[in-house]
Amino acid sequence: MTLLQAKNLTIGDVHRFFGFQRQYNNSFDSLLSLEPLTEFEQQEILQIRTDFDNYLIESKVLEGLVKALTIFPLMKLAGFYRSPIKISLEENIADLVIEDEDTRITGRIDILAVNKIKLAKNKPYFWVLAIETKNSDIDALAGLPQLLAYVYEKLEEQTPVWGLTTNGRSYQFVYIQQGNPPVYQLMPILNLMESEDAIQLLQVFKVICQL
């Protein structure tokens, strides 16, 4: 049996192994009801942008620092640190066996937010948001194959699942649904370095946290 690391998959591999089909959605409004930010929240998100930009000016920002400078502050500001949401890091995924390909896929997801009160069908926790991060020099979409592989098995227990892949600058949210075939929708890419995008980015984080 061939053993593959999820981090080495291509999007073509994911489509072939799991049958995913891609769709594009040009508006968050079709899925989420975004609410205005407070003045404090607007100031905070713009400060996160400024802090990250100061590091980008010096050199590329490695993955761990991307999390520290952008993802963690964003998640805290959006409410992900509050009960009943719990955050876990470097969460191992169960081995995914692709019988037709005689292949086993393994790996770890960077950041996982779960609701410890809301239940999935067969598991105690409901996945709220799965996040895959890359360093600032790598395209945000490079994390998409990993993200889809991680989420695929969870679709048997709940639907939909929100995912995010980011390099700190660009944020690609993905809306993933079970079905035959399973489908993922690529939402508009949000750029933290653009003021309007940065504000919408926090709006999206907040409403996903509250779903």
PDB file of C-alpha atoms in Angstrom:
ATOM      1  CA  MET A   1       0.000   0.000   0.000  1.00  0.00           C
ATOM      2  CA  THR A   2       1.260   3.481  -0.890  1.00  0.00           C
ATOM      3  CA  LEU A   3       1.511   5.906   2.038  1.00  0.00           C
ATOM      4  CA  LEU A   4       1.064   9.595   1.215  1.00  0.00           C
ATOM      5  CA  GLN A   5       1.367  12.695   3.360  1.00  0.00           C
ATOM      6  CA  ALA A   6      -1.557  15.061   2.874  1.00  0.00           C
ATOM      7  CA  LYS A   7       0.892  17.965   2.558  1.00  0.00           C
ATOM      8  CA  ASN A   8       2.269  16.418  -0.644  1.00  0.00           C
ATOM      9  CA  LEU A   9      -1.078  16.058  -2.422  1.00  0.00           C
ATOM     10  CA  THR A  10      -2.012  18.139  -5.447  1.00  0.00           C
ATOM     11  CA  ILE A  11      -5.509  19.399  -6.093  1.00  0.00           C
ATOM     12  CA  GLY A  12      -5.676  16.842  -8.917  1.00  0.00           C
ATOM     13  CA  ASP A  13      -4.900  14.070  -6.416  1.00  0.00           C
ATOM     14  CA  VAL A  14      -7.693  15.270  -4.153  1.00  0.00           C
ATOM     15  CA  HIS A  15     -10.194  15.380  -7.010  1.00  0.00           C
ATOM     16  CA  ARG A  16      -9.228  11.863  -8.081  1.00  0.00           C
ATOM     17  CA  PHE A  17      -9.072  10.255  -4.630  1.00  0.00           C
ATOM     18  CA  PHE A  18     -12.178  11.835  -3.120  1.00  0.00           C
ATOM     19  CA  GLY A  19     -14.277  12.867  -6.114  1.00  0.00           C
ATOM     20  CA  PHE A  20     -14.450  16.539  -5.133  1.00  0.00           C
ATOM     21  CA  GLN A  21     -15.905  19.016  -7.595  1.00  0.00           C
ATOM     22  CA  ARG A  22     -14.960  22.690  -7.527  1.00  0.00           C
ATOM     23  CA  GLN A  23     -17.368  25.598  -7.663  1.00  0.00           C
ATOM     24  CA  TYR A  24     -16.823  29.336  -7.357  1.00  0.00           C
ATOM     25  CA  ASN A  25     -18.890  31.712  -5.274  1.00  0.00           C
ATOM     26  CA  ASN A  26     -18.317  35.432  -5.872  1.00  0.00           C
ATOM     27  CA  SER A  27     -20.062  36.645  -2.706  1.00  0.00           C
ATOM     28  CA  PHE A  28     -20.067  35.749   0.971  1.00  0.00           C
ATOM     29  CA  ASP A  29     -23.567  37.219   1.206  1.00  0.00           C
ATOM     30  CA  SER A  30     -25.070  34.128  -0.427  1.00  0.00           C
ATOM     31  CA  LEU A  31     -23.999  32.005   2.555  1.00  0.00           C
ATOM     32  CA  LEU A  32     -23.335  34.360   5.464  1.00  0.00           C
ATOM     33  CA  SER A  33     -25.052  37.379   6.984  1.00  0.00           C
ATOM     34  CA  LEU A  34     -22.136  39.701   7.663  1.00  0.00           C
ATOM     35  CA  GLU A  35     -22.608  42.317  10.364  1.00  0.00           C
ATOM     36  CA  PRO A  36     -20.911  45.721  10.733  1.00  0.00           C
ATOM     37  CA  LEU A  37     -17.844  45.890  12.961  1.00  0.00           C
ATOM     38  CA  THR A  38     -17.537  48.147  15.961  1.00  0.00           C
ATOM     39  CA  GLU A  39     -15.040  50.995  15.853  1.00  0.00           C
ATOM     40  CA  PHE A  40     -12.820  49.024  18.235  1.00  0.00           C
ATOM     41  CA  GLU A  41     -12.894  45.947  15.978  1.00  0.00           C
ATOM     42  CA  GLN A  42     -12.031  48.036  12.930  1.00  0.00           C
ATOM     43  CA  GLN A  43      -9.061  49.547  14.731  1.00  0.00           C
ATOM     44  CA  GLU A  44      -7.878  46.133  15.894  1.00  0.00           C
ATOM     45  CA  ILE A  45      -8.033  44.482  12.474  1.00  0.00           C
ATOM     46  CA  LEU A  46      -6.138  47.367  10.919  1.00  0.00           C
ATOM     47  CA  GLN A  47      -3.522  47.060  13.674  1.00  0.00           C
ATOM     48  CA  ILE A  48      -3.141  43.352  12.862  1.00  0.00           C
ATOM     49  CA  ARG A  49      -2.600  44.360   9.233  1.00  0.00           C
ATOM     50  CA  THR A  50       0.023  46.946  10.206  1.00  0.00           C
ATOM     51  CA  ASP A  51       1.888  44.523  12.480  1.00  0.00           C
ATOM     52  CA  PHE A  52       2.015  41.875   9.753  1.00  0.00           C
ATOM     53  CA  ASP A  53       3.118  44.397   7.144  1.00  0.00           C
ATOM     54  CA  ASN A  54       6.042  45.433   9.340  1.00  0.00           C
ATOM     55  CA  TYR A  55       7.311  41.854   9.206  1.00  0.00           C
ATOM     56  CA  LEU A  56       6.667  41.516   5.464  1.00  0.00           C
ATOM     57  CA  ILE A  57       8.833  44.555   4.818  1.00  0.00           C
ATOM     58  CA  GLU A  58      11.813  42.826   6.438  1.00  0.00           C
ATOM     59  CA  SER A  59      11.552  39.378   4.839  1.00  0.00           C
ATOM     60  CA  LYS A  60       9.222  36.474   4.183  1.00  0.00           C
ATOM     61  CA  VAL A  61       7.148  35.440   7.203  1.00  0.00           C
ATOM     62  CA  LEU A  62       7.391  31.768   8.135  1.00  0.00           C
ATOM     63  CA  GLU A  63       4.321  29.669   8.843  1.00  0.00           C
ATOM     64  CA  GLY A  64       4.550  29.758  12.631  1.00  0.00           C
ATOM     65  CA  LEU A  65       4.851  33.523  12.643  1.00  0.00           C
ATOM     66  CA  VAL A  66       1.949  33.836  10.190  1.00  0.00           C
ATOM     67  CA  LYS A  67      -0.220  32.115  12.804  1.00  0.00           C
ATOM     68  CA  ALA A  68       1.097  34.250  15.655  1.00  0.00           C
ATOM     69  CA  LEU A  69       0.737  37.584  13.846  1.00  0.00           C
ATOM     70  CA  THR A  70      -2.540  37.054  11.998  1.00  0.00           C
ATOM     71  CA  ILE A  71      -4.575  33.889  12.627  1.00  0.00           C
ATOM     72  CA  PHE A  72      -4.431  33.812  16.415  1.00  0.00           C
ATOM     73  CA  PRO A  73      -5.245  37.538  16.876  1.00  0.00           C
ATOM     74  CA  LEU A  74      -8.043  37.283  14.303  1.00  0.00           C
ATOM     75  CA  MET A  75      -9.565  34.232  15.965  1.00  0.00           C
ATOM     76  CA  LYS A  76      -9.402  35.823  19.397  1.00  0.00           C
ATOM     77  CA  LEU A  77     -10.989  39.037  18.124  1.00  0.00           C
ATOM     78  CA  ALA A  78     -13.742  37.042  16.381  1.00  0.00           C
ATOM     79  CA  GLY A  79     -14.640  35.094  19.529  1.00  0.00           C
ATOM     80  CA  PHE A  80     -13.087  31.700  18.797  1.00  0.00           C
ATOM     81  CA  TYR A  81     -11.358  31.608  22.191  1.00  0.00           C
ATOM     82  CA  ARG A  82     -14.672  31.693  24.057  1.00  0.00           C
ATOM     83  CA  SER A  83     -16.675  28.693  25.233  1.00  0.00           C
ATOM     84  CA  PRO A  84     -18.109  26.513  23.747  1.00  0.00           C
ATOM     85  CA  ILE A  85     -15.555  26.900  20.927  1.00  0.00           C
ATOM     86  CA  LYS A  86     -12.233  25.164  21.541  1.00  0.00           C
ATOM     87  CA  ILE A  87      -9.061  25.452  19.490  1.00  0.00           C
ATOM     88  CA  SER A  88      -6.614  22.619  18.842  1.00  0.00           C
ATOM     89  CA  LEU A  89      -3.284  22.751  16.975  1.00  0.00           C
ATOM     90  CA  GLU A  90      -1.521  20.183  14.787  1.00  0.00           C
ATOM     91  CA  GLU A  91      -4.476  17.829  15.064  1.00  0.00           C
ATOM     92  CA  ASN A  92      -3.809  14.373  13.618  1.00  0.00           C
ATOM     93  CA  ILE A  93      -6.312  13.172  11.056  1.00  0.00           C
ATOM     94  CA  ALA A  94      -7.361   9.545  10.899  1.00  0.00           C
ATOM     95  CA  ASP A  95      -5.639   7.596   8.156  1.00  0.00           C
ATOM     96  CA  LEU A  96      -7.698   7.881   4.986  1.00  0.00           C
ATOM     97  CA  VAL A  97      -7.671   4.676   2.975  1.00  0.00           C
ATOM     98  CA  ILE A  98      -8.338   4.982  -0.748  1.00  0.00           C
ATOM     99  CA  GLU A  99      -9.112   1.354  -1.583  1.00  0.00           C
ATOM    100  CA  ASP A 100      -9.287   1.714  -5.370  1.00  0.00           C
ATOM    101  CA  GLU A 101      -5.837   3.315  -5.355  1.00  0.00           C
ATOM    102  CA  ASP A 102      -4.343   1.056  -2.643  1.00  0.00           C
ATOM    103  CA  THR A 103      -3.308   4.280  -0.927  1.00  0.00           C
ATOM    104  CA  ARG A 104      -3.323   5.533   2.655  1.00  0.00           C
ATOM    105  CA  ILE A 105      -3.227   9.279   3.382  1.00  0.00           C
ATOM    106  CA  THR A 106      -2.113  10.697   6.703  1.00  0.00           C
ATOM    107  CA  GLY A 107      -1.325  14.136   8.065  1.00  0.00           C
ATOM    108  CA  ARG A 108      -2.092  16.867  10.561  1.00  0.00           C
ATOM    109  CA  ILE A 109      -4.309  19.909  10.351  1.00  0.00           C
ATOM    110  CA  ASP A 110      -2.741  23.189  11.513  1.00  0.00           C
ATOM    111  CA  ILE A 111      -5.659  24.701  13.427  1.00  0.00           C
ATOM    112  CA  LEU A 112      -9.064  23.247  14.199  1.00  0.00           C
ATOM    113  CA  ALA A 113     -11.937  25.043  15.926  1.00  0.00           C
ATOM    114  CA  VAL A 114     -14.703  22.843  17.300  1.00  0.00           C
ATOM    115  CA  ASN A 115     -17.959  23.472  19.131  1.00  0.00           C
ATOM    116  CA  LYS A 116     -17.941  21.218  22.198  1.00  0.00           C
ATOM    117  CA  ILE A 117     -21.677  21.544  22.761  1.00  0.00           C
ATOM    118  CA  LYS A 118     -23.050  21.233  19.243  1.00  0.00           C
ATOM    119  CA  LEU A 119     -22.821  17.608  18.144  1.00  0.00           C
ATOM    120  CA  ALA A 120     -21.942  16.033  14.839  1.00  0.00           C
ATOM    121  CA  LYS A 121     -23.764  12.846  13.827  1.00  0.00           C
ATOM    122  CA  ASN A 122     -21.328  10.255  15.184  1.00  0.00           C
ATOM    123  CA  LYS A 123     -18.754  12.338  17.019  1.00  0.00           C
ATOM    124  CA  PRO A 124     -18.878  14.473  20.154  1.00  0.00           C
ATOM    125  CA  TYR A 125     -17.634  17.689  18.557  1.00  0.00           C
ATOM    126  CA  PHE A 126     -18.828  19.774  15.640  1.00  0.00           C
ATOM    127  CA  TRP A 127     -16.120  21.211  13.385  1.00  0.00           C
ATOM    128  CA  VAL A 128     -16.553  24.981  13.089  1.00  0.00           C
ATOM    129  CA  LEU A 129     -13.468  25.962  11.069  1.00  0.00           C
ATOM    130  CA  ALA A 130     -10.445  24.048   9.762  1.00  0.00           C
ATOM    131  CA  ILE A 131      -7.372  26.156   8.915  1.00  0.00           C
ATOM    132  CA  GLU A 132      -4.234  25.360   6.928  1.00  0.00           C
ATOM    133  CA  THR A 133      -1.416  27.944   6.921  1.00  0.00           C
ATOM    134  CA  LYS A 134       1.604  28.529   4.686  1.00  0.00           C
ATOM    135  CA  ASN A 135       4.488  30.972   4.850  1.00  0.00           C
ATOM    136  CA  SER A 136       4.052  34.370   3.249  1.00  0.00           C
ATOM    137  CA  ASP A 137       5.976  33.466   0.073  1.00  0.00           C
ATOM    138  CA  ILE A 138       3.689  30.541  -0.789  1.00  0.00           C
ATOM    139  CA  ASP A 139       0.350  30.979  -2.541  1.00  0.00           C
ATOM    140  CA  ALA A 140      -2.540  30.601  -0.102  1.00  0.00           C
ATOM    141  CA  LEU A 141      -4.163  28.046  -2.413  1.00  0.00           C
ATOM    142  CA  ALA A 142      -1.190  25.719  -1.904  1.00  0.00           C
ATOM    143  CA  GLY A 143      -2.854  24.566   1.309  1.00  0.00           C
ATOM    144  CA  LEU A 144      -6.139  23.640  -0.385  1.00  0.00           C
ATOM    145  CA  PRO A 145      -5.353  19.958  -1.132  1.00  0.00           C
ATOM    146  CA  GLN A 146      -4.396  19.357   2.506  1.00  0.00           C
ATOM    147  CA  LEU A 147      -7.491  21.127   3.738  1.00  0.00           C
ATOM    148  CA  LEU A 148      -9.855  19.113   1.556  1.00  0.00           C
ATOM    149  CA  ALA A 149      -8.193  15.827   2.510  1.00  0.00           C
ATOM    150  CA  TYR A 150      -8.570  16.652   6.199  1.00  0.00           C
ATOM    151  CA  VAL A 151     -12.220  17.610   5.889  1.00  0.00           C
ATOM    152  CA  TYR A 152     -13.351  14.797   3.582  1.00  0.00           C
ATOM    153  CA  GLU A 153     -13.960  12.155   6.238  1.00  0.00           C
ATOM    154  CA  LYS A 154     -15.732  14.647   8.494  1.00  0.00           C
ATOM    155  CA  LEU A 155     -18.355  15.181   5.785  1.00  0.00           C
ATOM    156  CA  GLU A 156     -19.813  11.792   6.711  1.00  0.00           C
ATOM    157  CA  GLU A 157     -20.732  13.208  10.111  1.00  0.00           C
ATOM    158  CA  GLN A 158     -21.673  16.794   9.388  1.00  0.00           C
ATOM    159  CA  THR A 159     -22.239  19.154   6.519  1.00  0.00           C
ATOM    160  CA  PRO A 160     -21.129  21.704   5.661  1.00  0.00           C
ATOM    161  CA  VAL A 161     -17.620  22.407   6.959  1.00  0.00           C
ATOM    162  CA  TRP A 162     -15.899  25.777   6.601  1.00  0.00           C
ATOM    163  CA  GLY A 163     -12.218  25.749   5.784  1.00  0.00           C
ATOM    164  CA  LEU A 164      -9.549  28.404   5.367  1.00  0.00           C
ATOM    165  CA  THR A 165      -6.130  28.335   3.766  1.00  0.00           C
ATOM    166  CA  THR A 166      -3.878  31.367   4.127  1.00  0.00           C
ATOM    167  CA  ASN A 167      -0.339  32.714   3.838  1.00  0.00           C
ATOM    168  CA  GLY A 168      -1.125  35.594   6.212  1.00  0.00           C
ATOM    169  CA  ARG A 169      -1.698  38.050   3.383  1.00  0.00           C
ATOM    170  CA  SER A 170      -4.334  36.227   1.297  1.00  0.00           C
ATOM    171  CA  TYR A 171      -7.273  34.358   2.849  1.00  0.00           C
ATOM    172  CA  GLN A 172      -9.114  31.694   0.856  1.00  0.00           C
ATOM    173  CA  PHE A 173     -12.275  30.530   2.606  1.00  0.00           C
ATOM    174  CA  VAL A 174     -13.782  27.287   1.363  1.00  0.00           C
ATOM    175  CA  TYR A 175     -17.336  26.042   1.893  1.00  0.00           C
ATOM    176  CA  ILE A 176     -17.283  22.236   1.766  1.00  0.00           C
ATOM    177  CA  GLN A 177     -20.426  20.098   1.426  1.00  0.00           C
ATOM    178  CA  GLN A 178     -21.102  16.389   1.404  1.00  0.00           C
ATOM    179  CA  GLY A 179     -22.856  14.918  -1.594  1.00  0.00           C
ATOM    180  CA  ASN A 180     -22.352  12.636  -4.529  1.00  0.00           C
ATOM    181  CA  PRO A 181     -19.965  14.057  -5.505  1.00  0.00           C
ATOM    182  CA  PRO A 182     -18.776  16.223  -2.597  1.00  0.00           C
ATOM    183  CA  VAL A 183     -18.445  19.873  -3.570  1.00  0.00           C
ATOM    184  CA  TYR A 184     -16.256  22.720  -2.384  1.00  0.00           C
ATOM    185  CA  GLN A 185     -16.952  26.367  -3.122  1.00  0.00           C
ATOM    186  CA  LEU A 186     -14.054  28.792  -3.344  1.00  0.00           C
ATOM    187  CA  MET A 187     -15.131  32.091  -1.846  1.00  0.00           C
ATOM    188  CA  PRO A 188     -13.645  35.466  -2.851  1.00  0.00           C
ATOM    189  CA  ILE A 189     -10.017  35.762  -1.758  1.00  0.00           C
ATOM    190  CA  LEU A 190      -9.576  38.438   0.906  1.00  0.00           C
ATOM    191  CA  ASN A 191      -6.331  40.415   1.155  1.00  0.00           C
ATOM    192  CA  LEU A 192      -5.415  41.509   4.669  1.00  0.00           C
ATOM    193  CA  MET A 193      -3.358  44.365   3.221  1.00  0.00           C
ATOM    194  CA  GLU A 194      -6.471  45.988   1.695  1.00  0.00           C
ATOM    195  CA  SER A 195      -8.535  47.933   4.252  1.00  0.00           C
ATOM    196  CA  GLU A 196     -11.981  46.881   2.992  1.00  0.00           C
ATOM    197  CA  ASP A 197     -10.900  43.264   2.626  1.00  0.00           C
ATOM    198  CA  ALA A 198      -9.394  43.278   6.115  1.00  0.00           C
ATOM    199  CA  ILE A 199     -12.686  44.461   7.591  1.00  0.00           C
ATOM    200  CA  GLN A 200     -14.651  41.843   5.645  1.00  0.00           C
ATOM    201  CA  LEU A 201     -12.150  39.207   6.763  1.00  0.00           C
ATOM    202  CA  LEU A 202     -12.972  39.827  10.413  1.00  0.00           C
ATOM    203  CA  GLN A 203     -16.689  39.916   9.590  1.00  0.00           C
ATOM    204  CA  VAL A 204     -16.416  36.461   8.030  1.00  0.00           C
ATOM    205  CA  PHE A 205     -14.452  35.087  10.981  1.00  0.00           C
ATOM    206  CA  LYS A 206     -17.072  36.435  13.390  1.00  0.00           C
ATOM    207  CA  VAL A 207     -20.105  35.013  11.640  1.00  0.00           C
ATOM    208  CA  ILE A 208     -18.523  31.575  11.143  1.00  0.00           C
ATOM    209  CA  CYS A 209     -17.714  31.518  14.854  1.00  0.00           C
ATOM    210  CA  GLN A 210     -21.374  32.214  15.624  1.00  0.00           C
ATOM    211  CA  LEU A 211     -22.893  29.653  13.266  1.00  0.00           C
TER     212      LEU A 211
END
